Short mmCIF file of N, CA, C and O in Angstrom, two decimals:
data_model
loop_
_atom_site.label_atom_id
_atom_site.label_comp_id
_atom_site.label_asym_id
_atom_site.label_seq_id
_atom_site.Cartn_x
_atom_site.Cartn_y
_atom_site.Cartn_z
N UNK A 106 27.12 -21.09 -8.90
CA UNK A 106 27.08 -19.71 -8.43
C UNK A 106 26.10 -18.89 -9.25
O UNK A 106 25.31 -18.12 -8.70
N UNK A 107 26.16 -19.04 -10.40
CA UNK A 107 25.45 -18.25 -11.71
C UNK A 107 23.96 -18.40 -11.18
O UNK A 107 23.05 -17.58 -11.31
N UNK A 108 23.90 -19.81 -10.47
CA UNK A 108 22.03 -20.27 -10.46
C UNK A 108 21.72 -19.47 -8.94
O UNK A 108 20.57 -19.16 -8.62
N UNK A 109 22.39 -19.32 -8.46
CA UNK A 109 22.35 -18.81 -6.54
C UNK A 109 21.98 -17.50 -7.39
O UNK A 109 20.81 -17.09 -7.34
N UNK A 110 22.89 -16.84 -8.13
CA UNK A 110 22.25 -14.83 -8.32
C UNK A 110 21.18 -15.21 -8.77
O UNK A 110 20.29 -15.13 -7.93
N UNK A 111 20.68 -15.79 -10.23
CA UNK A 111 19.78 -15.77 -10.67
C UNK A 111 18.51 -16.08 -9.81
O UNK A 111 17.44 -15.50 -9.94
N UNK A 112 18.80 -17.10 -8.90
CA UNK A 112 17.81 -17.53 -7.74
C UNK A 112 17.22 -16.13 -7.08
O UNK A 112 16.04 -15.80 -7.00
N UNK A 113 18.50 -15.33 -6.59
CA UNK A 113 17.83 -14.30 -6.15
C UNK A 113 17.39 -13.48 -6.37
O UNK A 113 16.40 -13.00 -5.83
N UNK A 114 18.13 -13.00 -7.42
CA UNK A 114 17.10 -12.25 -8.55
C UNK A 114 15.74 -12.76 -8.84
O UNK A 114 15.04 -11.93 -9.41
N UNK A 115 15.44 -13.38 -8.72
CA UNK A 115 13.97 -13.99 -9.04
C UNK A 115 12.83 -13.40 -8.23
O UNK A 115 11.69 -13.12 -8.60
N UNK A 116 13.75 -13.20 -6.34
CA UNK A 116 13.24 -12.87 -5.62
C UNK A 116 13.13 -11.75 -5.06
O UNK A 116 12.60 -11.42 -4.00
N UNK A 117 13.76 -11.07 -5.99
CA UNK A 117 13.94 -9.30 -5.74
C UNK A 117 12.47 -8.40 -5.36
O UNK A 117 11.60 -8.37 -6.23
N UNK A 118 12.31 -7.96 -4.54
CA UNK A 118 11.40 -7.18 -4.26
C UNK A 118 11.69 -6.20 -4.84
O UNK A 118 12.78 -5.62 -4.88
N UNK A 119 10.04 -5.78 -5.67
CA UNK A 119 10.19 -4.55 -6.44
C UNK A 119 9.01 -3.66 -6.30
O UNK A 119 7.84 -3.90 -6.59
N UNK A 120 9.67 -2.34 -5.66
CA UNK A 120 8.48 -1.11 -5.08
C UNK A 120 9.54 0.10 -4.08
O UNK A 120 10.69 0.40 -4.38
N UNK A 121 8.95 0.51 -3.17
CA UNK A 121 9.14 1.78 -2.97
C UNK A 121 9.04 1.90 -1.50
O UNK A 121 9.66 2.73 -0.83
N UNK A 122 8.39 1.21 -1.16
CA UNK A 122 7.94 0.84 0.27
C UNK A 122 8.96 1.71 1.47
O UNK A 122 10.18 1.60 1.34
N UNK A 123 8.48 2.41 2.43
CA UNK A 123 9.51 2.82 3.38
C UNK A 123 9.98 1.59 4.22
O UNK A 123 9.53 0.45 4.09
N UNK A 124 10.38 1.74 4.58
CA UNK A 124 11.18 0.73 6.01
C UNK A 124 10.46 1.26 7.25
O UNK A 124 10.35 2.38 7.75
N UNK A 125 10.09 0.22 7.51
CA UNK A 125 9.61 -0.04 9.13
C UNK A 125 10.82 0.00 10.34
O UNK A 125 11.36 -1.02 10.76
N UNK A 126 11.18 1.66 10.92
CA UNK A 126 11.75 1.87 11.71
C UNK A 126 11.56 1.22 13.00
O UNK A 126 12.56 0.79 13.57
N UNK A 127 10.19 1.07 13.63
CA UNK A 127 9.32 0.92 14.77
C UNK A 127 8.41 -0.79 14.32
O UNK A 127 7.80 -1.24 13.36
N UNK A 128 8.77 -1.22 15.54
CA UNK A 128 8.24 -2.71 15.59
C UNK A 128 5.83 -2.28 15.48
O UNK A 128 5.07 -1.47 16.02
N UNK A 129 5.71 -3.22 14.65
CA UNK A 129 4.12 -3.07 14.08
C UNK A 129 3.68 -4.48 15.59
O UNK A 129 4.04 -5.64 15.82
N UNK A 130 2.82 -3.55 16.19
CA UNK A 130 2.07 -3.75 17.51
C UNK A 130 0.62 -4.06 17.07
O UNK A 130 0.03 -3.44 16.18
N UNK A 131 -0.05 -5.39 18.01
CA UNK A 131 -1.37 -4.73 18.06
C UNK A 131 -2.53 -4.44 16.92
O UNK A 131 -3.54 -3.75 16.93
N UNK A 132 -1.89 -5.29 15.91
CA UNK A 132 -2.56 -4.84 14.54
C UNK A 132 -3.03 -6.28 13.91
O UNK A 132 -3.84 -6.18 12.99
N UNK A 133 -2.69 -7.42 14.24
CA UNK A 133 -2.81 -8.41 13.66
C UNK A 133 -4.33 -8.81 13.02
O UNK A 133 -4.42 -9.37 11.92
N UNK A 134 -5.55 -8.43 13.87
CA UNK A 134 -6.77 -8.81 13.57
C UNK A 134 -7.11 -7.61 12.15
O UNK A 134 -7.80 -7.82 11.16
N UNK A 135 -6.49 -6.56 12.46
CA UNK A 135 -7.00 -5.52 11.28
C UNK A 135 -6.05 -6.05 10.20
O UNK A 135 -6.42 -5.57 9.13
N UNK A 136 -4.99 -6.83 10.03
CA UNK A 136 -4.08 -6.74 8.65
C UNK A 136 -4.81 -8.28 8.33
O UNK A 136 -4.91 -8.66 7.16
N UNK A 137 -5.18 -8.91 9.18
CA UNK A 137 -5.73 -10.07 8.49
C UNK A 137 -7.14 -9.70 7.94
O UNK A 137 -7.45 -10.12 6.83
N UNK A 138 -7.90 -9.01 8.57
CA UNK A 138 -9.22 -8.33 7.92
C UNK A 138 -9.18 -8.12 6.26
O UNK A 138 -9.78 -8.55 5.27
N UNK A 139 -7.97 -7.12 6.61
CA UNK A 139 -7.51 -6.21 5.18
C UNK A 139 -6.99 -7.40 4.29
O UNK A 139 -7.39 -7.21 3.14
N UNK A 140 -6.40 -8.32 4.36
CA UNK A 140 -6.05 -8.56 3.02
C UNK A 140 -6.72 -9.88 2.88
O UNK A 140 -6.37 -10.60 1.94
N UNK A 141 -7.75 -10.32 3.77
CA UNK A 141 -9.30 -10.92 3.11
C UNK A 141 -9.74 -10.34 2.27
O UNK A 141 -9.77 -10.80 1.13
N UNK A 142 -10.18 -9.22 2.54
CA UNK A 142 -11.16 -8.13 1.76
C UNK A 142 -10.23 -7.64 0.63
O UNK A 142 -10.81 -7.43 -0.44
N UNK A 143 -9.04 -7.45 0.64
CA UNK A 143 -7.87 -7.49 -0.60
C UNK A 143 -8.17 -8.69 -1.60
O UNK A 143 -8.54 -8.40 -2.74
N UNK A 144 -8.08 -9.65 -1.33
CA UNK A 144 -8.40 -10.49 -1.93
C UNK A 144 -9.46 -11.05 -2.64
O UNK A 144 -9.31 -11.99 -3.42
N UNK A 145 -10.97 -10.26 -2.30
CA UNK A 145 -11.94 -10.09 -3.39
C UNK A 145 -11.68 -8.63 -4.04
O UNK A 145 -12.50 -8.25 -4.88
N UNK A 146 -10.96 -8.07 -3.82
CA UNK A 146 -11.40 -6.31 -4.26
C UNK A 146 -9.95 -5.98 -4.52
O UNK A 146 -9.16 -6.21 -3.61
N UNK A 147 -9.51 -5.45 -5.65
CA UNK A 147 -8.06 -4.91 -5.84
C UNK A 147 -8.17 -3.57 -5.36
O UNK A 147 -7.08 -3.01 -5.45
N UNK A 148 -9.36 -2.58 -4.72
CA UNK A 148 -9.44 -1.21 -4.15
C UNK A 148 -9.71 -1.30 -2.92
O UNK A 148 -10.68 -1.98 -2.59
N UNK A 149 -8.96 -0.68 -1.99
CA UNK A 149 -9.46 -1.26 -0.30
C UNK A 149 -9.58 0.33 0.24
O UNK A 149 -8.61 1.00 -0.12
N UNK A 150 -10.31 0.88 0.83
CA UNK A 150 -9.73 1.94 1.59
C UNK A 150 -10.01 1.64 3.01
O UNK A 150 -10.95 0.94 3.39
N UNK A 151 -8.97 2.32 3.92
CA UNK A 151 -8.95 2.40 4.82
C UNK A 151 -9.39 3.77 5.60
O UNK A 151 -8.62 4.71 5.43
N UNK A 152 -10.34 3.96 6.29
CA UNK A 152 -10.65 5.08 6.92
C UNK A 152 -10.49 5.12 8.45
O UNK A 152 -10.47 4.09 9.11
N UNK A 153 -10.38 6.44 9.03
CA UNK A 153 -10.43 6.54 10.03
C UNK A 153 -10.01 7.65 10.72
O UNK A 153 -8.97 7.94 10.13
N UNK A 154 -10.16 8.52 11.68
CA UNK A 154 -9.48 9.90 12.40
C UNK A 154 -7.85 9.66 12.04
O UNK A 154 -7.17 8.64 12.12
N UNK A 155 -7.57 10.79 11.69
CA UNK A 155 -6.09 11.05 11.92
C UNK A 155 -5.11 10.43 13.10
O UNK A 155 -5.33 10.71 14.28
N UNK A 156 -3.96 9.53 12.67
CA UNK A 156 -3.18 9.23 14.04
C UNK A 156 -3.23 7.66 14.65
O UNK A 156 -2.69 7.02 15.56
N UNK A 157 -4.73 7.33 13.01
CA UNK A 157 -5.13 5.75 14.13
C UNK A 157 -4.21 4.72 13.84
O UNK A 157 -3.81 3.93 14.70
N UNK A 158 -3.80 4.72 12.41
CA UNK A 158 -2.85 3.90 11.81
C UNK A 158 -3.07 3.51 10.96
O UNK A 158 -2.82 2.31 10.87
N UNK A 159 -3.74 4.25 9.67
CA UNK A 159 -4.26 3.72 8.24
C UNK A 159 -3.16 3.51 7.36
O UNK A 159 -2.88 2.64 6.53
N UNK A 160 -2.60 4.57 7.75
CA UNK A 160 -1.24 4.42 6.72
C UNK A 160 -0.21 3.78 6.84
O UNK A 160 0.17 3.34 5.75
N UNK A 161 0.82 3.34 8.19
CA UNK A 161 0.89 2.22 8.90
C UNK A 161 0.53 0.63 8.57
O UNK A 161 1.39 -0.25 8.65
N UNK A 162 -0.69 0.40 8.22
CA UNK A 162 -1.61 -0.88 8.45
C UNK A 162 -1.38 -0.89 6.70
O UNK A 162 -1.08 -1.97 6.19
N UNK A 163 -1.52 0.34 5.81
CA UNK A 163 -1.36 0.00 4.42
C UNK A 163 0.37 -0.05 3.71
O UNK A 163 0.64 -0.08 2.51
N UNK A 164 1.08 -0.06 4.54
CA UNK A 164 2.31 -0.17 4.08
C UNK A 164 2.67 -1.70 4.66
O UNK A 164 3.53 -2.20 3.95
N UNK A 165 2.39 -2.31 5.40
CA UNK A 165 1.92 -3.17 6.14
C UNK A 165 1.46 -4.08 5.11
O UNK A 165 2.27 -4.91 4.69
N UNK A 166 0.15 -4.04 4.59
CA UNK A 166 -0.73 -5.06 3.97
C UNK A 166 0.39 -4.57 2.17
O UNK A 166 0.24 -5.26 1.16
N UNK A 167 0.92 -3.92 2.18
CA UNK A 167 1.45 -3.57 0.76
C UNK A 167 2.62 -4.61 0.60
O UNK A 167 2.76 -5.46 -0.27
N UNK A 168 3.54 -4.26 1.84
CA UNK A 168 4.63 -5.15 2.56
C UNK A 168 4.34 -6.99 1.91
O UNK A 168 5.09 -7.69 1.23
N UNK A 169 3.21 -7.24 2.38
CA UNK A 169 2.82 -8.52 2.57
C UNK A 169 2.44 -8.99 1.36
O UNK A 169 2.50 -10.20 1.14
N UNK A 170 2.01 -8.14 0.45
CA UNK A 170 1.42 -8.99 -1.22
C UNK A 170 2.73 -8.47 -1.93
O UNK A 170 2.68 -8.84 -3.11
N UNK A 171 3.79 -7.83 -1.70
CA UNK A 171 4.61 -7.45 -2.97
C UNK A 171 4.80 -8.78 -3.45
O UNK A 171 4.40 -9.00 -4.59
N UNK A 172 5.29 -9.64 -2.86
CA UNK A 172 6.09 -10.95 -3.57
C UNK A 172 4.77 -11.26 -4.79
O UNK A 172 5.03 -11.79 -5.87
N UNK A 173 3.31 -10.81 -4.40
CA UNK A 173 2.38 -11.00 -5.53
C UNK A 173 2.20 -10.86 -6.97
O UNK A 173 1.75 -11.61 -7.84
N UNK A 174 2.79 -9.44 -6.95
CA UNK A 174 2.14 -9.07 -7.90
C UNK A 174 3.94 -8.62 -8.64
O UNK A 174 4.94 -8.05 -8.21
N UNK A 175 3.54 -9.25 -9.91
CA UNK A 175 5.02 -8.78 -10.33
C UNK A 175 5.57 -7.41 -10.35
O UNK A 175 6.76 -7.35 -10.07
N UNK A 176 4.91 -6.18 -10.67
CA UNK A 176 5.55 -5.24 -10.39
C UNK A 176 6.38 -4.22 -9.00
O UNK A 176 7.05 -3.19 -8.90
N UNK A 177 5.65 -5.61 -7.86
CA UNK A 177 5.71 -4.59 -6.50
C UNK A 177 4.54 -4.09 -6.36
O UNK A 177 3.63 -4.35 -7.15
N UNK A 178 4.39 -3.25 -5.26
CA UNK A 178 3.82 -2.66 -4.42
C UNK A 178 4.53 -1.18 -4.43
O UNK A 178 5.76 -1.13 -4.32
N UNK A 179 3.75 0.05 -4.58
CA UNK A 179 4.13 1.64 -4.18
C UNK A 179 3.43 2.36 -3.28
O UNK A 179 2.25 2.70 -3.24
N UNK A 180 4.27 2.52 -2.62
CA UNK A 180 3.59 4.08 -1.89
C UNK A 180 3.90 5.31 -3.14
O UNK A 180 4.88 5.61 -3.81
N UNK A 181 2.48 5.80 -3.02
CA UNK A 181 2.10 6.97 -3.92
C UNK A 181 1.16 7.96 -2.38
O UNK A 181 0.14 7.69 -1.74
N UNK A 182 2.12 9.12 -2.30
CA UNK A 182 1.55 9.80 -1.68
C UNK A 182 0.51 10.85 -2.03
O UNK A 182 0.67 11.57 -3.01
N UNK A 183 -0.73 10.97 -1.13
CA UNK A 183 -1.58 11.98 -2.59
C UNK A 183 -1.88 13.17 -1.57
O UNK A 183 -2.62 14.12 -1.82
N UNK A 184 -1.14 12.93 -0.25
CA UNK A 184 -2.04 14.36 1.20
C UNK A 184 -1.77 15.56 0.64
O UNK A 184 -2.65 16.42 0.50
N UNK A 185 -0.49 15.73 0.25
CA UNK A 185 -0.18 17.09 -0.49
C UNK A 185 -0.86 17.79 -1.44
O UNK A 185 -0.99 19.00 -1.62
N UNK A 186 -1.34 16.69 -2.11
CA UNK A 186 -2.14 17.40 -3.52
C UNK A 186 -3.51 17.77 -3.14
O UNK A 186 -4.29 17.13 -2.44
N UNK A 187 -3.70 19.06 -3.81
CA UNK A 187 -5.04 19.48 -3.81
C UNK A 187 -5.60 19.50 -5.38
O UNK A 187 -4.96 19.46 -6.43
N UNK A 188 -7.21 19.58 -5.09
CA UNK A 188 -8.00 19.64 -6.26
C UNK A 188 -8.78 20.91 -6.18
O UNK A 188 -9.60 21.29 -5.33
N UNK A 189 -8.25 21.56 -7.47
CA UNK A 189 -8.66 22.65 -7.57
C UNK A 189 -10.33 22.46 -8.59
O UNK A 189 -10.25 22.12 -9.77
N UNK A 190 -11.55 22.71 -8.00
CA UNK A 190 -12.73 22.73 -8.81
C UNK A 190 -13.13 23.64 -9.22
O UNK A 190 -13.34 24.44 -8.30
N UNK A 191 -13.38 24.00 -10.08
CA UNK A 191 -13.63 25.66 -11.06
C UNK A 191 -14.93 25.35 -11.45
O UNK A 191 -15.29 24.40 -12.13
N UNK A 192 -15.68 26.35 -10.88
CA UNK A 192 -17.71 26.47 -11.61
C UNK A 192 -17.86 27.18 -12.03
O UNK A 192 -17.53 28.26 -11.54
N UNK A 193 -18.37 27.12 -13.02
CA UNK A 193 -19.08 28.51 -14.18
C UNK A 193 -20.21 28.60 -13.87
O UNK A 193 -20.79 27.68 -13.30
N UNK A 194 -20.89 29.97 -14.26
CA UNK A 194 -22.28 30.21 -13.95
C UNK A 194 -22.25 30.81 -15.12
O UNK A 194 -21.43 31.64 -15.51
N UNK A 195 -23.31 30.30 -15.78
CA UNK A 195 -23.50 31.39 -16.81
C UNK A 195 -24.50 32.34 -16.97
O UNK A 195 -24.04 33.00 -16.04
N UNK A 196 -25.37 32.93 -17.29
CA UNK A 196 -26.12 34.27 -17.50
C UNK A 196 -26.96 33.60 -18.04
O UNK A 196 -26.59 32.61 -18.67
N UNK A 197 -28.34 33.92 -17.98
CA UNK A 197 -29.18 33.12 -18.98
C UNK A 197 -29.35 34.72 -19.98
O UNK A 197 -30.00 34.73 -21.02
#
């Protein structure tokens, strides 16, 4: 019994990840794209108009390497935050 917890413990997924309410459609050629190109590059971005499914497709490809990387996988949200840039001019 002791080796069955420990077993699963081994296999604990560790991160933050939301849950996939809605079945993932239609995406298969772009998540295999993405984690080719994951796989030379630990920075991937995904671009595209609002609505297409970047964020979706990266919870997705996050989903799929947690068992990777020992710490997990996070969603870190950044839309909220703004950057405030401050310029000086000075006087000659």
């Amino acid at each position: 019994m002791a080796s069955a917890v420990r077993a699963e413990a081994d296999h604990r997924v560790v991160g933050n990840l939301p849950l996939e309410l809605t079945s993932f459609v239609g995406r298969r050629r772009e998540l295999a794209d993405a984690r080719r190109l994951f796989e030379s590059s630990r920075l991937l971005t995904l671009t595209g108009v609002g609505g297409v499914g970047k964020t979706r497709l990266a919870i997705r490809l996050a989903g799929a390497l947690q068992r990777v990387f020992s710490d997990g996988t996070w969603l870190v949200e950044l839309g909220s935050y703004r950057i405030r840039i401050c310029s000086r001019t000075t006087s000659p």
